[in-house]
mmCIF file of C-alpha atoms in Angstrom:
data_model
loop_
_atom_site.group_PDB
_atom_site.id
_atom_site.type_symbol
_atom_site.label_atom_id
_atom_site.label_comp_id
_atom_site.label_asym_id
_atom_site.label_seq_id
_atom_site.Cartn_x
_atom_site.Cartn_y
_atom_site.Cartn_z
ATOM 1 C CA MET A 191 -165.213 55.679 56.959
ATOM 2 C CA THR A 192 -167.634 57.594 55.306
ATOM 3 C CA GLU A 193 -167.135 59.893 52.278
ATOM 4 C CA MET A 194 -166.647 63.616 54.275
ATOM 5 C CA GLU A 195 -163.937 61.500 56.937
ATOM 6 C CA HIS A 196 -162.063 60.119 54.117
ATOM 7 C CA LEU A 197 -162.450 63.809 52.457
ATOM 8 C CA SER A 198 -161.499 65.468 56.466
ATOM 9 C CA GLN A 199 -158.585 63.131 56.574
ATOM 10 C CA GLU A 200 -156.849 63.917 53.032
ATOM 11 C CA LEU A 201 -157.119 67.344 53.432
ATOM 12 C CA ASN A 202 -155.002 67.686 56.782
ATOM 13 C CA GLU A 203 -152.459 65.737 55.228
ATOM 14 C CA MET A 204 -152.423 67.768 52.600
ATOM 15 C CA ARG A 205 -152.239 70.944 55.566
ATOM 16 C CA CYS A 206 -149.526 69.009 56.644
ATOM 17 C CA GLN A 207 -147.691 68.389 53.900
ATOM 18 C CA MET A 208 -147.956 71.767 52.495
ATOM 19 C CA ALA A 209 -146.616 73.155 56.361
ATOM 20 C CA ARG A 210 -144.008 71.182 56.262
ATOM 21 C CA LEU A 211 -143.110 72.308 52.661
ATOM 22 C CA GLN A 212 -143.312 75.403 53.615
ATOM 23 C CA SER A 213 -140.811 74.362 56.512
ATOM 24 C CA VAL A 214 -138.258 73.680 53.607
ATOM 25 C CA ILE A 215 -138.651 77.351 52.304
ATOM 26 C CA ASP A 216 -138.534 79.222 55.598
ATOM 27 C CA ILE A 217 -135.214 76.746 56.175
ATOM 28 C CA HIS A 218 -133.414 77.588 52.870
ATOM 29 C CA ASN A 219 -133.798 81.119 53.991
ATOM 30 C CA LEU A 220 -133.110 80.599 57.213
ATOM 31 C CA MET A 221 -129.650 79.264 55.562
ATOM 32 C CA GLY A 222 -129.501 82.641 53.242
ATOM 33 C CA ARG A 223 -129.518 84.709 56.416
ATOM 34 C CA TYR A 224 -126.382 83.073 57.823
ATOM 35 C CA GLU A 225 -124.944 83.347 54.412
ATOM 36 C CA THR A 226 -125.652 86.957 54.692
ATOM 37 C CA LEU A 227 -124.720 87.692 58.356
ATOM 38 C CA LEU A 228 -121.310 86.092 57.966
ATOM 39 C CA VAL A 229 -119.393 89.027 57.808
ATOM 40 C CA PRO A 230 -117.253 91.718 59.447
ATOM 41 C CA GLN A 231 -119.660 93.772 59.722
ATOM 42 C CA THR A 232 -122.740 91.682 60.759
ATOM 43 C CA MET A 233 -120.884 88.534 62.381
ATOM 44 C CA HIS A 234 -122.077 89.291 65.751
ATOM 45 C CA ARG A 235 -125.590 88.994 64.617
ATOM 46 C CA VAL A 236 -124.939 85.467 63.186
ATOM 47 C CA ALA A 237 -125.756 83.825 66.949
ATOM 48 C CA PRO A 238 -128.918 85.759 68.034
ATOM 49 C CA GLU A 239 -130.770 85.898 64.668
ATOM 50 C CA VAL A 240 -130.066 81.887 62.856
ATOM 51 C CA PHE A 241 -129.384 80.042 66.313
ATOM 52 C CA ALA A 242 -131.455 77.984 68.650
ATOM 53 C CA MET A 243 -129.823 79.961 71.221
ATOM 54 C CA TRP A 244 -132.890 79.468 74.295
ATOM 55 C CA MET A 245 -131.362 75.503 73.704
ATOM 56 C CA ASP A 246 -128.713 74.701 76.192
ATOM 57 C CA ASP A 247 -126.746 72.503 74.004
ATOM 58 C CA VAL A 248 -127.437 74.329 70.587
ATOM 59 C CA SER A 249 -123.963 73.886 68.444
ATOM 60 C CA MET A 250 -121.961 75.141 66.250
ATOM 61 C CA GLU A 251 -118.625 74.038 64.782
ATOM 62 C CA VAL A 252 -116.491 75.684 61.827
ATOM 63 C CA SER A 253 -114.207 73.005 60.295
ATOM 64 C CA ASP A 254 -111.247 73.136 62.975
ATOM 65 C CA ARG A 255 -111.870 76.238 65.102
ATOM 66 C CA GLY A 256 -113.311 73.024 67.309
ATOM 67 C CA VAL A 257 -117.442 72.738 69.234
ATOM 68 C CA TYR A 258 -118.964 75.951 70.428
ATOM 69 C CA VAL A 259 -121.766 74.778 72.823
ATOM 70 C CA GLY A 260 -124.541 76.354 74.641
ATOM 71 C CA PRO A 261 -125.410 80.757 73.572
ATOM 72 C CA GLU A 262 -122.554 81.602 75.314
ATOM 73 C CA GLY A 263 -120.435 79.529 73.315
ATOM 74 C CA GLY A 264 -121.781 80.508 69.561
ATOM 75 C CA ASN A 265 -121.878 84.505 70.839
ATOM 76 C CA THR A 266 -118.216 83.134 71.573
ATOM 77 C CA LEU A 267 -117.298 82.031 68.317
ATOM 78 C CA PHE A 268 -119.228 84.628 66.015
ATOM 79 C CA SER A 269 -118.557 87.615 68.278
ATOM 80 C CA THR A 270 -114.820 87.591 69.931
ATOM 81 C CA LEU A 271 -112.950 84.634 67.161
ATOM 82 C CA MET A 272 -114.694 85.283 63.826
ATOM 83 C CA GLY A 273 -116.024 89.187 64.258
ATOM 84 C CA PRO A 274 -114.755 92.971 63.917
ATOM 85 C CA ASP A 275 -112.319 92.403 66.495
ATOM 86 C CA CYS A 276 -110.107 89.788 64.860
ATOM 87 C CA GLU A 277 -109.801 92.486 61.760
ATOM 88 C CA PRO A 278 -106.632 94.565 61.747
ATOM 89 C CA HIS A 279 -107.937 98.260 63.599
ATOM 90 C CA ASN A 280 -107.431 101.630 61.857
ATOM 91 C CA ALA A 281 -105.725 104.146 64.050
ATOM 92 C CA ASP A 282 -108.688 105.208 65.880
ATOM 93 C CA GLY A 283 -109.645 101.498 66.715
ATOM 94 C CA SER A 284 -112.043 100.836 64.046
ATOM 95 C CA PRO A 285 -111.643 97.657 62.359
ATOM 96 C CA ASP A 286 -110.040 98.187 58.790
ATOM 97 C CA LEU A 287 -112.979 95.971 56.860
ATOM 98 C CA ARG A 288 -110.583 97.380 53.492
ATOM 99 C CA GLY A 289 -110.798 93.903 50.706
ATOM 100 C CA ALA A 290 -112.438 92.157 53.376
ATOM 101 C CA LEU A 291 -114.807 89.551 51.672
ATOM 102 C CA TYR A 292 -115.890 86.751 52.696
ATOM 103 C CA LEU A 293 -118.534 85.450 50.296
ATOM 104 C CA HIS A 294 -119.615 81.907 50.324
ATOM 105 C CA HIS A 295 -123.076 80.293 48.241
ATOM 106 C CA ILE A 296 -124.553 77.548 49.257
ATOM 107 C CA ASN A 297 -126.209 74.786 46.612
ATOM 108 C CA THR A 298 -127.427 71.452 46.343
ATOM 109 C CA PRO A 299 -129.767 72.024 49.468
ATOM 110 C CA MET A 300 -130.827 68.383 50.639
ATOM 111 C CA ILE A 301 -133.903 69.786 53.605
ATOM 112 C CA GLU A 302 -135.471 66.716 55.449
ATOM 113 C CA VAL A 303 -138.617 68.074 57.904
ATOM 114 C CA ALA A 304 -139.503 65.724 60.377
ATOM 115 C CA ALA A 305 -143.875 64.510 60.260
ATOM 116 C CA ASP A 306 -144.152 67.028 63.254
ATOM 117 C CA ASN A 307 -142.748 69.537 61.373
ATOM 118 C CA GLN A 308 -140.945 70.776 64.465
ATOM 119 C CA THR A 309 -137.355 69.571 63.768
ATOM 120 C CA ALA A 310 -135.610 68.846 60.462
ATOM 121 C CA HIS A 311 -131.721 67.674 59.062
ATOM 122 C CA ALA A 312 -129.749 69.290 56.269
ATOM 123 C CA VAL A 313 -126.877 69.352 54.143
ATOM 124 C CA TRP A 314 -125.581 72.070 51.798
ATOM 125 C CA TYR A 315 -122.512 72.325 49.274
ATOM 126 C CA SER A 316 -120.478 75.584 49.947
ATOM 127 C CA SER A 317 -118.275 77.497 47.842
ATOM 128 C CA GLY A 318 -116.693 80.390 48.776
ATOM 129 C CA VAL A 319 -113.670 83.462 48.566
ATOM 130 C CA GLU A 320 -112.454 84.994 51.785
ATOM 131 C CA THR A 321 -109.215 87.224 52.146
ATOM 132 C CA PRO A 322 -108.312 86.728 55.848
ATOM 133 C CA PHE A 323 -105.905 89.604 57.400
ATOM 134 C CA ASN A 324 -102.337 87.718 57.202
ATOM 135 C CA ARG A 325 -100.303 89.373 59.942
ATOM 136 C CA GLU A 326 -96.923 88.449 59.183
ATOM 137 C CA THR A 327 -97.215 90.068 55.554
ATOM 138 C CA GLY A 328 -99.712 93.046 56.721
ATOM 139 C CA LYS A 329 -102.011 92.430 54.174
ATOM 140 C CA ARG A 330 -104.464 90.108 52.779
ATOM 141 C CA GLN A 331 -104.791 87.146 51.191
ATOM 142 C CA ALA A 332 -107.789 86.026 48.868
ATOM 143 C CA ARG A 333 -108.349 82.639 49.076
ATOM 144 C CA TRP A 334 -110.548 80.191 47.470
ATOM 145 C CA CYS A 335 -112.605 78.216 50.852
ATOM 146 C CA TRP A 336 -114.930 75.366 49.685
ATOM 147 C CA GLY A 337 -117.063 72.896 52.157
ATOM 148 C CA LYS A 338 -119.578 71.528 52.591
ATOM 149 C CA TYR A 339 -123.000 72.081 55.694
ATOM 150 C CA SER A 340 -124.599 69.388 57.654
ATOM 151 C CA VAL A 341 -127.130 71.077 59.928
ATOM 152 C CA GLU A 342 -130.069 70.464 62.053
ATOM 153 C CA PHE A 343 -133.090 72.747 63.170
ATOM 154 C CA ILE A 344 -135.711 73.270 65.510
ATOM 155 C CA ARG A 345 -138.609 75.034 65.734
ATOM 156 C CA GLY A 346 -139.343 77.551 67.899
ATOM 157 C CA ASP A 347 -141.631 80.452 69.089
ATOM 158 C CA CYS A 348 -139.500 82.491 67.005
ATOM 159 C CA GLY A 349 -139.901 80.315 63.824
ATOM 160 C CA TRP A 350 -136.948 77.796 62.296
ATOM 161 C CA ARG A 351 -133.530 78.230 63.813
ATOM 162 C CA ILE A 352 -130.098 76.422 64.093
ATOM 163 C CA TRP A 353 -129.794 73.979 66.316
ATOM 164 C CA HIS A 354 -126.517 72.363 65.781
ATOM 165 C CA MET A 355 -124.272 72.938 62.714
ATOM 166 C CA HIS A 356 -120.906 71.984 61.673
ATOM 167 C CA TRP A 357 -118.951 73.200 58.595
ATOM 168 C CA PHE A 358 -116.827 70.842 57.089
ATOM 169 C CA ARG A 359 -114.078 72.471 54.974
ATOM 170 C CA GLY A 360 -113.055 70.433 51.858
ATOM 171 C CA PHE A 361 -110.134 73.302 51.596
ATOM 172 C CA MET A 362 -108.637 76.030 51.634
ATOM 173 C CA ASN A 363 -106.218 77.793 49.535
ATOM 174 C CA ASP A 364 -104.508 80.454 47.380
ATOM 175 C CA TYR A 365 -107.015 82.053 44.928
ATOM 176 C CA TYR A 366 -103.614 82.670 42.721
ATOM 177 C CA ALA A 367 -102.053 78.340 43.208
ATOM 178 C CA SER A 368 -104.534 74.992 42.752
ATOM 179 C CA TRP A 369 -105.178 73.557 45.909
ATOM 180 C CA VAL A 370 -102.827 70.837 45.120
ATOM 181 C CA ASP A 371 -100.468 72.871 45.564
ATOM 182 C CA ASP A 372 -101.306 75.173 48.741
ATOM 183 C CA TYR A 373 -103.603 73.431 50.602
ATOM 184 C CA GLN A 374 -104.588 75.534 53.796
ATOM 185 C CA ASN A 375 -107.038 73.369 56.317
ATOM 186 C CA ASP A 376 -105.749 75.080 59.199
ATOM 187 C CA THR A 377 -106.864 78.627 61.311
ATOM 188 C CA LYS A 378 -103.427 80.246 61.894
ATOM 189 C CA ASP A 379 -105.125 82.656 59.560
#
């Protein structure tokens, strides 16, 4: 191999490494967009803006709510089951979002991009607070909610998107109680 061929090979390898590093940044930003949209006001935008809706097997599982597969499943989860329709409503029919807070942080990213730069897998820890509406009391309840994301990504014409996602809830409990004393790991909220 000539020196020029060797330099050309090294240059190509560096380009591939740079592209994979850019993918790590893009994937991290995509998850940031997911978390930013994960509030009642914009929940309906989650599936079309961050998931690979062109894939028949796109899937999402949020704790114990079940696995939702395909574009229709994603829209059902984020528009119907977790969207503003799940909130109490004002007299005019609009969602009553007073006190609604769903704020989750993602941290400790571990992102691995495949050698072909077309798929990736990542995990994040997520600490957060939520204020779901409690229909029994007629009030919102402040809760801690911590868990972990496991996500597979795929690259398409529109860039990186979530292909398969599972959020494992570690614990959810009343803000005013210890997770030991008030462990809530169900969807009856």
